[in-house]
mmCIF file of N, CA and C in Angstrom:
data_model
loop_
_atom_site.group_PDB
_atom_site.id
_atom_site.type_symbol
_atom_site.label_atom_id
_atom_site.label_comp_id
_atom_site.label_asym_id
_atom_site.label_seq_id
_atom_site.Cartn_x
_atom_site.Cartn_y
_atom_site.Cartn_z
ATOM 1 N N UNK K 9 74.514 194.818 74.365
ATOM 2 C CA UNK K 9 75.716 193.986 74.238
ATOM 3 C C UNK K 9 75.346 192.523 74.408
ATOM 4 N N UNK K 10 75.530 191.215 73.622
ATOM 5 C CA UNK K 10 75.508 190.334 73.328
ATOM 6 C C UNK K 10 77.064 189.248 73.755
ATOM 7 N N UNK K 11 77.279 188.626 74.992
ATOM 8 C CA UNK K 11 78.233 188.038 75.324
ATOM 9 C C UNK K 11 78.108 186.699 74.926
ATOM 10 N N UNK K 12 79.049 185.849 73.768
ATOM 11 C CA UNK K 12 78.543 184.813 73.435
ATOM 12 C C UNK K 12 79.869 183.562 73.914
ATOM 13 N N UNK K 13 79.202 182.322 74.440
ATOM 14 C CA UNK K 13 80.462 181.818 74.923
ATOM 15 C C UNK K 13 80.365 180.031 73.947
ATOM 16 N N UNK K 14 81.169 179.517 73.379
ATOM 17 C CA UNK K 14 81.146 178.346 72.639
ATOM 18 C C UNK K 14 81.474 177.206 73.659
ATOM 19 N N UNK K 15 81.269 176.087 73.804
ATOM 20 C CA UNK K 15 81.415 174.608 74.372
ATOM 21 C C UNK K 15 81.174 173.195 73.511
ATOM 22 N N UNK K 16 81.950 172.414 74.210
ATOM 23 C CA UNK K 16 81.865 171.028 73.211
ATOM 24 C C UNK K 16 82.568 170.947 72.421
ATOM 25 N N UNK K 17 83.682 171.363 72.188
ATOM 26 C CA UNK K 17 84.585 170.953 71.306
ATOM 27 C C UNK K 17 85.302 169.934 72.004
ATOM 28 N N UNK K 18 86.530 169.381 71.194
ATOM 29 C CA UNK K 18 87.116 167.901 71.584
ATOM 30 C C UNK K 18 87.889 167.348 70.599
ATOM 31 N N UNK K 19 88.468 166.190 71.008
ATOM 32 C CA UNK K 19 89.321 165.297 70.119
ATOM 33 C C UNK K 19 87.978 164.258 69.686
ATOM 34 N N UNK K 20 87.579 163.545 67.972
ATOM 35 C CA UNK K 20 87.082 162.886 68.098
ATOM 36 C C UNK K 20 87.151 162.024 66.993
ATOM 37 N N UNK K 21 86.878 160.996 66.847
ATOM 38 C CA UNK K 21 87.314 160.182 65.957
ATOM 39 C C UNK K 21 86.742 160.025 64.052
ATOM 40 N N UNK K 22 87.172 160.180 63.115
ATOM 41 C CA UNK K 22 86.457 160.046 62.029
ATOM 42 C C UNK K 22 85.137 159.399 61.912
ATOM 43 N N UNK K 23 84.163 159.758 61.690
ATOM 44 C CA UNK K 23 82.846 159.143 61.562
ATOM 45 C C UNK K 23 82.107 159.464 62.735
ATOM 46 N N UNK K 24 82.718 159.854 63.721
ATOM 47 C CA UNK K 24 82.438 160.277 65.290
ATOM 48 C C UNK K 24 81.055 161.657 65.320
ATOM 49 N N UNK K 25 80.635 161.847 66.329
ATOM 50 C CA UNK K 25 79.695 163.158 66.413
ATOM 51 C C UNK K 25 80.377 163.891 67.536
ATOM 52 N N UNK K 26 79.629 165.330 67.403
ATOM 53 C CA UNK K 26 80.337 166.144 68.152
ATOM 54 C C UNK K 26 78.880 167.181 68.532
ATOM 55 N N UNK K 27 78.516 167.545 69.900
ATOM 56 C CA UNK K 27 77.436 168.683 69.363
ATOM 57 C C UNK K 27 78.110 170.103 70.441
ATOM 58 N N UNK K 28 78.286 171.225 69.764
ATOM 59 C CA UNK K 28 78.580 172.709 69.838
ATOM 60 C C UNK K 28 77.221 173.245 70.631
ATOM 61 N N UNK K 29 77.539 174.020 71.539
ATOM 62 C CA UNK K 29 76.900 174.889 72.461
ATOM 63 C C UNK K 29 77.345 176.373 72.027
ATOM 64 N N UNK K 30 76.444 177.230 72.202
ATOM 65 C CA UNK K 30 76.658 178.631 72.179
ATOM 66 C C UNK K 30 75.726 179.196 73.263
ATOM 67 N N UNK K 31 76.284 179.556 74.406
ATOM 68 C CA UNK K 31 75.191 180.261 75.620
ATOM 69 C C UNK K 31 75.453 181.435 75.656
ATOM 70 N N UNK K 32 74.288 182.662 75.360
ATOM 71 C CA UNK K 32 74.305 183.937 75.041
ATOM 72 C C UNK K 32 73.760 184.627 76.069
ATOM 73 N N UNK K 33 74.576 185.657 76.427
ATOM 74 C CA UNK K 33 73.851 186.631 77.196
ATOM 75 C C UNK K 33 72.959 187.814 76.804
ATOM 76 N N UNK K 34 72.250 188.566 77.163
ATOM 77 C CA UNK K 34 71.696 189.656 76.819
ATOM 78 C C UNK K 34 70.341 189.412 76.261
ATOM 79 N N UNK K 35 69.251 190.466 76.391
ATOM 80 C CA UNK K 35 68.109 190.275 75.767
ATOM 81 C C UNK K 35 67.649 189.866 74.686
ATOM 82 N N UNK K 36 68.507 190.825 73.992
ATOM 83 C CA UNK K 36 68.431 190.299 72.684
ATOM 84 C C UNK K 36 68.572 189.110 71.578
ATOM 85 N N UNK K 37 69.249 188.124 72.327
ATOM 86 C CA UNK K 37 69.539 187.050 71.675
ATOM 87 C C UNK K 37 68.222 186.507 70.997
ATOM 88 N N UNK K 38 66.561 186.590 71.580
ATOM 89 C CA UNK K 38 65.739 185.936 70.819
ATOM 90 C C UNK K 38 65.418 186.620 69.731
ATOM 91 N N UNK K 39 66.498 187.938 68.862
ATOM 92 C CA UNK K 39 66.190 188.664 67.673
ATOM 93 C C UNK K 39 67.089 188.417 67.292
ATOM 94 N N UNK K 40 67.982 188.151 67.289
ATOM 95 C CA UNK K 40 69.378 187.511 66.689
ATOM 96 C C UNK K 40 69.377 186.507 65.253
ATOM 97 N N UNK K 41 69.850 186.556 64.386
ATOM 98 C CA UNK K 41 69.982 185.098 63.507
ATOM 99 C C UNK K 41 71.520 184.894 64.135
ATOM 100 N N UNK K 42 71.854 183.661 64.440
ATOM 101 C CA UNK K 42 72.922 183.145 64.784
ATOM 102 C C UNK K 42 73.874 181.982 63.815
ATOM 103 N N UNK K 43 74.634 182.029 63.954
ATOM 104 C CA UNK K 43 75.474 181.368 63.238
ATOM 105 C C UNK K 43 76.723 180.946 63.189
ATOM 106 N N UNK K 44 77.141 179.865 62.977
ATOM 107 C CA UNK K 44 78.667 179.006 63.298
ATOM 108 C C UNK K 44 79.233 179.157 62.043
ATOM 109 N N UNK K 45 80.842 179.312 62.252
ATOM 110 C CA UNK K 45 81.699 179.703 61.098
ATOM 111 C C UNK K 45 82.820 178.631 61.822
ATOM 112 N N UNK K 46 83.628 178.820 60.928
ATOM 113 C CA UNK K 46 84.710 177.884 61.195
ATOM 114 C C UNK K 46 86.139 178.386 60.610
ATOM 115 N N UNK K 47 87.598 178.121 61.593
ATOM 116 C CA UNK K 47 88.623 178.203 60.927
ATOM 117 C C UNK K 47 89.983 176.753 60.922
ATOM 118 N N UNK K 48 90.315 176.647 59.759
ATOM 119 C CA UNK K 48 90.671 175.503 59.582
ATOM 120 C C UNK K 48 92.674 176.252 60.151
ATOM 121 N N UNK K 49 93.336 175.200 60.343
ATOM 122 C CA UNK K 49 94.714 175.655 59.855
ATOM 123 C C UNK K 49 95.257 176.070 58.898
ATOM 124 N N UNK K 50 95.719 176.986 58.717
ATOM 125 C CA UNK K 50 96.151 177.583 57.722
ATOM 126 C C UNK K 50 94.907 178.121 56.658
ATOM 127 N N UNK K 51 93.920 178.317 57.306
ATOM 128 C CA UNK K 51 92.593 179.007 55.993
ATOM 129 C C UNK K 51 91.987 180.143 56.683
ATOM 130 N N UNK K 52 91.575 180.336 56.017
ATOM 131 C CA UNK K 52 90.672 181.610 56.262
ATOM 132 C C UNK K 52 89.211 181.132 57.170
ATOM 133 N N UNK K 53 88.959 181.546 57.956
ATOM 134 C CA UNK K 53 87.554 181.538 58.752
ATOM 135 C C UNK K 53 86.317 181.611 57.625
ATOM 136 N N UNK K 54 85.796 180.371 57.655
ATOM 137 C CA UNK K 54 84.563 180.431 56.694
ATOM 138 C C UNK K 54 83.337 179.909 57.372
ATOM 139 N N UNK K 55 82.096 180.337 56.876
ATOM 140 C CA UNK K 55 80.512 180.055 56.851
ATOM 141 C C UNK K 55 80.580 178.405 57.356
ATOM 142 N N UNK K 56 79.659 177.900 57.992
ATOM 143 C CA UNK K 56 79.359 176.438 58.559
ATOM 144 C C UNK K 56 77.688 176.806 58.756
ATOM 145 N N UNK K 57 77.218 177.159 59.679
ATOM 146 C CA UNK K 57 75.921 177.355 59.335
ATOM 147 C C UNK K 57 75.037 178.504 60.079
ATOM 148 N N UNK K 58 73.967 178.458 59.612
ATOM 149 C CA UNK K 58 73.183 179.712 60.611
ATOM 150 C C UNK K 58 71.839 179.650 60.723
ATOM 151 N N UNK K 59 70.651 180.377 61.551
ATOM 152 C CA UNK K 59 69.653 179.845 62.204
ATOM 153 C C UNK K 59 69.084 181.207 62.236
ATOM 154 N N UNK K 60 67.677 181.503 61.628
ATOM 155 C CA UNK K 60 67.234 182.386 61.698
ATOM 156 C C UNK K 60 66.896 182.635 63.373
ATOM 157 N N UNK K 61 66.073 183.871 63.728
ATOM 158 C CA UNK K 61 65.894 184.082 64.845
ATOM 159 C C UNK K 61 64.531 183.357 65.527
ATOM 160 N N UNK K 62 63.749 183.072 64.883
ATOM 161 C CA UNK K 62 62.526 181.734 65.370
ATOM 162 C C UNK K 62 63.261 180.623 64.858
ATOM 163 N N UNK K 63 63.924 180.199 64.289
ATOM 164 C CA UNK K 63 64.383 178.899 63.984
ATOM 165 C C UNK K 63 63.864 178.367 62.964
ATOM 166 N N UNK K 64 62.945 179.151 62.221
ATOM 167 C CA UNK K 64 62.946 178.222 60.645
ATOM 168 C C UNK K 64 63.068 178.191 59.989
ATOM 169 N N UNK K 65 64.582 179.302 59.857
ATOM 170 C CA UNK K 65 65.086 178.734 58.377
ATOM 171 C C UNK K 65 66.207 178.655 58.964
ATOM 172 N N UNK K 66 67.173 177.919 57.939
ATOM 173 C CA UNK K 66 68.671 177.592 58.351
ATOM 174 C C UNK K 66 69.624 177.470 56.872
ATOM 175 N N UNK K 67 70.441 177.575 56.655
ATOM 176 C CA UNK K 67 71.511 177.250 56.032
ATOM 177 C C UNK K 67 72.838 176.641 56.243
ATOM 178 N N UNK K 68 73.383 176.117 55.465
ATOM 179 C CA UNK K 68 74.948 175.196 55.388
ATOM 180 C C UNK K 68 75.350 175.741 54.511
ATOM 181 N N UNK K 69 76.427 175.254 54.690
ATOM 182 C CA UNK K 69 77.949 175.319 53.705
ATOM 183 C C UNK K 69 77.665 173.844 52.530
ATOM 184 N N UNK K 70 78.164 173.774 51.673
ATOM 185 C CA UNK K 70 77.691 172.426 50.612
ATOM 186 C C UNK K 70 79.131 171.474 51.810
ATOM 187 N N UNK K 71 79.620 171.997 51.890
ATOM 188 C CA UNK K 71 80.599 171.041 52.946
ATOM 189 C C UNK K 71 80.117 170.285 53.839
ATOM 190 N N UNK K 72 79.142 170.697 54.764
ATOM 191 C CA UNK K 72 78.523 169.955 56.047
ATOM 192 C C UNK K 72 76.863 169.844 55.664
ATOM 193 N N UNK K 73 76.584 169.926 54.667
ATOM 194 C CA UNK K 73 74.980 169.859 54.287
ATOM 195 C C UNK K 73 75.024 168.329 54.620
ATOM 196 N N UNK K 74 73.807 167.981 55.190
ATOM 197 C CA UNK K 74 73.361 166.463 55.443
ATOM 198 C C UNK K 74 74.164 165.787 56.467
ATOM 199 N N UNK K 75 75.128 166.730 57.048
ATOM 200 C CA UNK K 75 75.712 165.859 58.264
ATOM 201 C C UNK K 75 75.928 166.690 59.811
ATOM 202 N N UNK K 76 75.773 168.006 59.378
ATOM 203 C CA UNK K 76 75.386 168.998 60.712
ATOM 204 C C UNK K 76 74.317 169.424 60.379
ATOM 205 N N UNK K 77 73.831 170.283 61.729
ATOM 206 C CA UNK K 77 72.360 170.501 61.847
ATOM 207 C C UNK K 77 72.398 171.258 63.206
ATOM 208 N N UNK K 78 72.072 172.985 62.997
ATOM 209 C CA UNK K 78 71.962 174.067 64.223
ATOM 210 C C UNK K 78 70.173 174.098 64.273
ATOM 211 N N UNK K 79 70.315 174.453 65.571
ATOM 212 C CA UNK K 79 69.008 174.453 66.409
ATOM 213 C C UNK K 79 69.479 175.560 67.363
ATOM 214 N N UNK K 80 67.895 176.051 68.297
ATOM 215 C CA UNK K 80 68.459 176.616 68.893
ATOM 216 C C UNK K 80 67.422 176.903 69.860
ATOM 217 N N UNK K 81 67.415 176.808 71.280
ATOM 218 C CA UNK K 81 66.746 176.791 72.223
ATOM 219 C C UNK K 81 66.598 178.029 72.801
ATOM 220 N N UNK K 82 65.637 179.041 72.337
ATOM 221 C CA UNK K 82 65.589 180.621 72.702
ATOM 222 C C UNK K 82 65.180 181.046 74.155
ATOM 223 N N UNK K 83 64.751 180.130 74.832
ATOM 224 C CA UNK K 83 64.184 179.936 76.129
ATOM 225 C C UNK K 83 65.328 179.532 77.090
ATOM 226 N N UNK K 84 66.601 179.406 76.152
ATOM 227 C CA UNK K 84 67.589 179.281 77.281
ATOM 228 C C UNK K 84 68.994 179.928 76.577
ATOM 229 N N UNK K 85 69.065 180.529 75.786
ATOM 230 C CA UNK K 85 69.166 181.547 75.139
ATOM 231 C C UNK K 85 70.416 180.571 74.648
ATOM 232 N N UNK K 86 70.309 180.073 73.979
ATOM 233 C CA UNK K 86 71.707 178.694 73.389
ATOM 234 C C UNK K 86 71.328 178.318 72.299
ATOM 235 N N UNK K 87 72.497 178.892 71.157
ATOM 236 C CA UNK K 87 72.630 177.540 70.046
ATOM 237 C C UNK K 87 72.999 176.697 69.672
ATOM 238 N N UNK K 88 72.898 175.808 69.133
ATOM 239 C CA UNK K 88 73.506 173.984 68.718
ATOM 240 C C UNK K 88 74.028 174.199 67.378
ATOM 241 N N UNK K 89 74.808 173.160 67.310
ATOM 242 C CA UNK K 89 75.800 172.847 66.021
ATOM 243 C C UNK K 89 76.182 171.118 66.680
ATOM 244 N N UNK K 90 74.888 170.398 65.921
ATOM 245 C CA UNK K 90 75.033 168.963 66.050
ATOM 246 C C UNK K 90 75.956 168.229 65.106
ATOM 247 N N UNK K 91 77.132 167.852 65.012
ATOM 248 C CA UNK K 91 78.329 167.348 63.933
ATOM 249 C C UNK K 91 78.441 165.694 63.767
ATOM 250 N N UNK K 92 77.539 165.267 62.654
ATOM 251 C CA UNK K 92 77.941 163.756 62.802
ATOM 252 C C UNK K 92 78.739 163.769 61.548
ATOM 253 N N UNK K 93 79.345 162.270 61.446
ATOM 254 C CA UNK K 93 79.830 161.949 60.384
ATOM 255 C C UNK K 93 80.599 162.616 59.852
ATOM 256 N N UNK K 94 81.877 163.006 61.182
ATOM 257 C CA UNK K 94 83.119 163.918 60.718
ATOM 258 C C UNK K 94 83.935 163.304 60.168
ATOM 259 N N UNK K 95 84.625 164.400 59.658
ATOM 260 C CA UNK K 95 85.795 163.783 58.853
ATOM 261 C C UNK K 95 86.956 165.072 59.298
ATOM 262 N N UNK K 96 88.327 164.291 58.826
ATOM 263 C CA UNK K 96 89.281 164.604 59.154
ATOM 264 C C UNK K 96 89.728 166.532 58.793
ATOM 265 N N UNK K 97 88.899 166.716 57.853
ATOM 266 C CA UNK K 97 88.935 168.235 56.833
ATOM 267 C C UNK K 97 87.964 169.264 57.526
ATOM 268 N N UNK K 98 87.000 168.616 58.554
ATOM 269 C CA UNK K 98 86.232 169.037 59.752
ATOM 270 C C UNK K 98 86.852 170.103 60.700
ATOM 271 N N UNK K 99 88.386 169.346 61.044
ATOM 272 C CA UNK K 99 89.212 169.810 62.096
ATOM 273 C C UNK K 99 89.553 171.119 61.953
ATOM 274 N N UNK K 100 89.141 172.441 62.875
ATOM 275 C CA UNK K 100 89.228 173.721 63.176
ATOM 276 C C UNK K 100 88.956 174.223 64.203
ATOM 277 N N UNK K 101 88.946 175.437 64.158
ATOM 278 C CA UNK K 101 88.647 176.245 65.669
ATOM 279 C C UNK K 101 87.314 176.427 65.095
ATOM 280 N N UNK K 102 85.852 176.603 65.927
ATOM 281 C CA UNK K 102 84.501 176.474 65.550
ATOM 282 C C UNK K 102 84.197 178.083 66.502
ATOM 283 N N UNK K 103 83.380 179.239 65.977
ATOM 284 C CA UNK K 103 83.239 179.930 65.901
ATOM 285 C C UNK K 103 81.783 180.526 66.287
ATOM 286 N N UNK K 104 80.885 180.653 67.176
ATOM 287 C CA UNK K 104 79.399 181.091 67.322
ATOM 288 C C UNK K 104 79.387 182.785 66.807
ATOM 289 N N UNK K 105 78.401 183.108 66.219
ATOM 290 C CA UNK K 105 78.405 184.187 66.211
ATOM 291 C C UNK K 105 76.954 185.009 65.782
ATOM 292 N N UNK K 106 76.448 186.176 66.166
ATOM 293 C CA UNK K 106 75.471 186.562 66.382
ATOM 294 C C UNK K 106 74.990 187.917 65.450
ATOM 295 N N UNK K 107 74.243 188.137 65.205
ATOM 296 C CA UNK K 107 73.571 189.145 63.869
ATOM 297 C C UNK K 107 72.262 189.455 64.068
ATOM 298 N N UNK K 108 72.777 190.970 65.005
ATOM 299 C CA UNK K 108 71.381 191.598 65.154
ATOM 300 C C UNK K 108 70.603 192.372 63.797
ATOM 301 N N UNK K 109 71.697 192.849 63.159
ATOM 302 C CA UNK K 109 70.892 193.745 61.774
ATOM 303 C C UNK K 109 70.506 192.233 61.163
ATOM 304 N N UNK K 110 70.751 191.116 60.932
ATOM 305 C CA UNK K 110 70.403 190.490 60.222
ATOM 306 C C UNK K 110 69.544 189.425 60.658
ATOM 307 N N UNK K 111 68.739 189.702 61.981
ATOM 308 C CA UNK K 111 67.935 188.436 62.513
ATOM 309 C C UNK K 111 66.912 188.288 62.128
ATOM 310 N N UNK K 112 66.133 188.221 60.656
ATOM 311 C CA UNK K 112 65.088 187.830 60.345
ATOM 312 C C UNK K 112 65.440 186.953 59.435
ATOM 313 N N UNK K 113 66.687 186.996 58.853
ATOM 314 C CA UNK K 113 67.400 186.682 57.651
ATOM 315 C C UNK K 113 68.177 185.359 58.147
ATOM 316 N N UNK K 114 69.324 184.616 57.136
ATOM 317 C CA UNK K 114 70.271 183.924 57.245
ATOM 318 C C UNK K 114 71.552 183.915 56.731
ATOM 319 N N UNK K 115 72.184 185.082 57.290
ATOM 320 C CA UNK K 115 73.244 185.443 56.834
ATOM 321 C C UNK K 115 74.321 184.603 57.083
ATOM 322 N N UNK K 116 74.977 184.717 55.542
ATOM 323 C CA UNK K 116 76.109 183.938 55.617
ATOM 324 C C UNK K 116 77.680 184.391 55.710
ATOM 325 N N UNK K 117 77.861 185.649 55.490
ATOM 326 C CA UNK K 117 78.687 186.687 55.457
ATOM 327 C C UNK K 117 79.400 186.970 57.216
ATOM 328 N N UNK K 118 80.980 186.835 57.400
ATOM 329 C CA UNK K 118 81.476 187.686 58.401
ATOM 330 C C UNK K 118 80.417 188.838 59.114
ATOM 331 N N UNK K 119 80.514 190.093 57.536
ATOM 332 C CA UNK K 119 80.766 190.893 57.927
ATOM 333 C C UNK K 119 79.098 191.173 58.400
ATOM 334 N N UNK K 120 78.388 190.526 58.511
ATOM 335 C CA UNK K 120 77.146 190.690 58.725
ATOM 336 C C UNK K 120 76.523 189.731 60.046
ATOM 337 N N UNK K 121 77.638 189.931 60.934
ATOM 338 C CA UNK K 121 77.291 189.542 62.250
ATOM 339 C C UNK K 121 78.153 190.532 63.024
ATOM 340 N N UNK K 122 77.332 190.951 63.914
ATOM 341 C CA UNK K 122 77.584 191.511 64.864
ATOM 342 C C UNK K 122 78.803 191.345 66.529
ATOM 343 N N UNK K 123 78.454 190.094 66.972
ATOM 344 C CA UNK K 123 79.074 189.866 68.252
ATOM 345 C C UNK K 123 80.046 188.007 67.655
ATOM 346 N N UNK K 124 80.840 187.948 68.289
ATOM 347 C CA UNK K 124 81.717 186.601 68.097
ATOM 348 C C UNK K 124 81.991 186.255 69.586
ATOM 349 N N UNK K 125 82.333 185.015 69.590
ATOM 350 C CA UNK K 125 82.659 183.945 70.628
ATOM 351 C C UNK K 125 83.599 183.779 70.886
ATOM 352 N N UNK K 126 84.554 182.707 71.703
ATOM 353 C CA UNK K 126 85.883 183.215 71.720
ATOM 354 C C UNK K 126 86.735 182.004 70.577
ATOM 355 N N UNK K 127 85.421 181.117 70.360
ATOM 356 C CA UNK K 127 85.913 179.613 69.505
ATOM 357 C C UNK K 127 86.331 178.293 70.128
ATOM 358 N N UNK K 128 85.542 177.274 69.813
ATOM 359 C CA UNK K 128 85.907 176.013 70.443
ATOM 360 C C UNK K 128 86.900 174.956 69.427
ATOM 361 N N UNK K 129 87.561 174.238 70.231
ATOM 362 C CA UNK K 129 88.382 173.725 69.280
ATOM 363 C C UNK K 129 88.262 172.144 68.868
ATOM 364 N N UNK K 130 87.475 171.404 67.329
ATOM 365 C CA UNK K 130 87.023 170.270 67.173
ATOM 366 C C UNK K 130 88.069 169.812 66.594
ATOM 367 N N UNK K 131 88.824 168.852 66.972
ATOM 368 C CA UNK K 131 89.965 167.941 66.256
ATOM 369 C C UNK K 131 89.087 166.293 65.568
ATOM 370 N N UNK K 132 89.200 165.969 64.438
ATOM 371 C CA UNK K 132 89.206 164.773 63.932
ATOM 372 C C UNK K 132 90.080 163.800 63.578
ATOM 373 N N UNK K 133 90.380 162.888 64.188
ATOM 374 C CA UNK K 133 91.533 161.894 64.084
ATOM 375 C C UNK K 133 91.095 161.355 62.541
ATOM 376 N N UNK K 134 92.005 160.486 62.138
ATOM 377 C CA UNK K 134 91.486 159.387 60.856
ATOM 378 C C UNK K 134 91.784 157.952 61.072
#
């Protein structure tokens, strides 16, 4: 079992940065690919990004390409979701989530993660 908890969310201003915590419990987290999803108001919960289980490969959404950036510190069993250069269309509940069948990989899919977080909440003013 994989207990995953999100931090760092906030009110913050357009153009502003924001950086997302995910602190995981359980052994397993250094086999994990991990990954942040996002739900906007009124949308459906979608893909933001994800982090293989050594950390070298990663993927985005064409939405946040070139302005977020996940990392992830396996030695303290936590992942990052660094957010600069937000914008107002940013603003959602932010989502960690974890994928043991898929930790060699970079899955971008719901249904291909295993454990979820409870969601942090990033507001962007304009």
């Amino acid at each position: 079992q994989v207990h995953l908890v999100e931090s760092g969310g906030g009110l913050v201003q357009a153009g502003g940065s924001l950086r997302l915590s995910c602190a995981a419990s359980g052994r397993t987290f250094t086999t994990f690919a991990m990954g942040w999803f996002r739900r906007a108001p009124g949308k459906e919960r979608e893909f933001v990004a994800t982090i293989s289980w050594n950390g070298l490969s990663t993927r985005y959404a064409d939405s946040v390409k070139g302005r977020f950036t996940i990392s992830r510190d396996n030695a303290k069993n936590t992942v990052y979701l660094q957010m600069n250069s937000l914008r107002p269309e940013d603003t959602a509940v932010y989502y960690c989530a974890g994928s043991g069948t898929y930790g060699y990989t970079t899955p971008t899919r719901m249904h291909e993660y295993d454990y979820w977080g409870q969601g942090t909440q990033v507001t962007v003013s304009s």
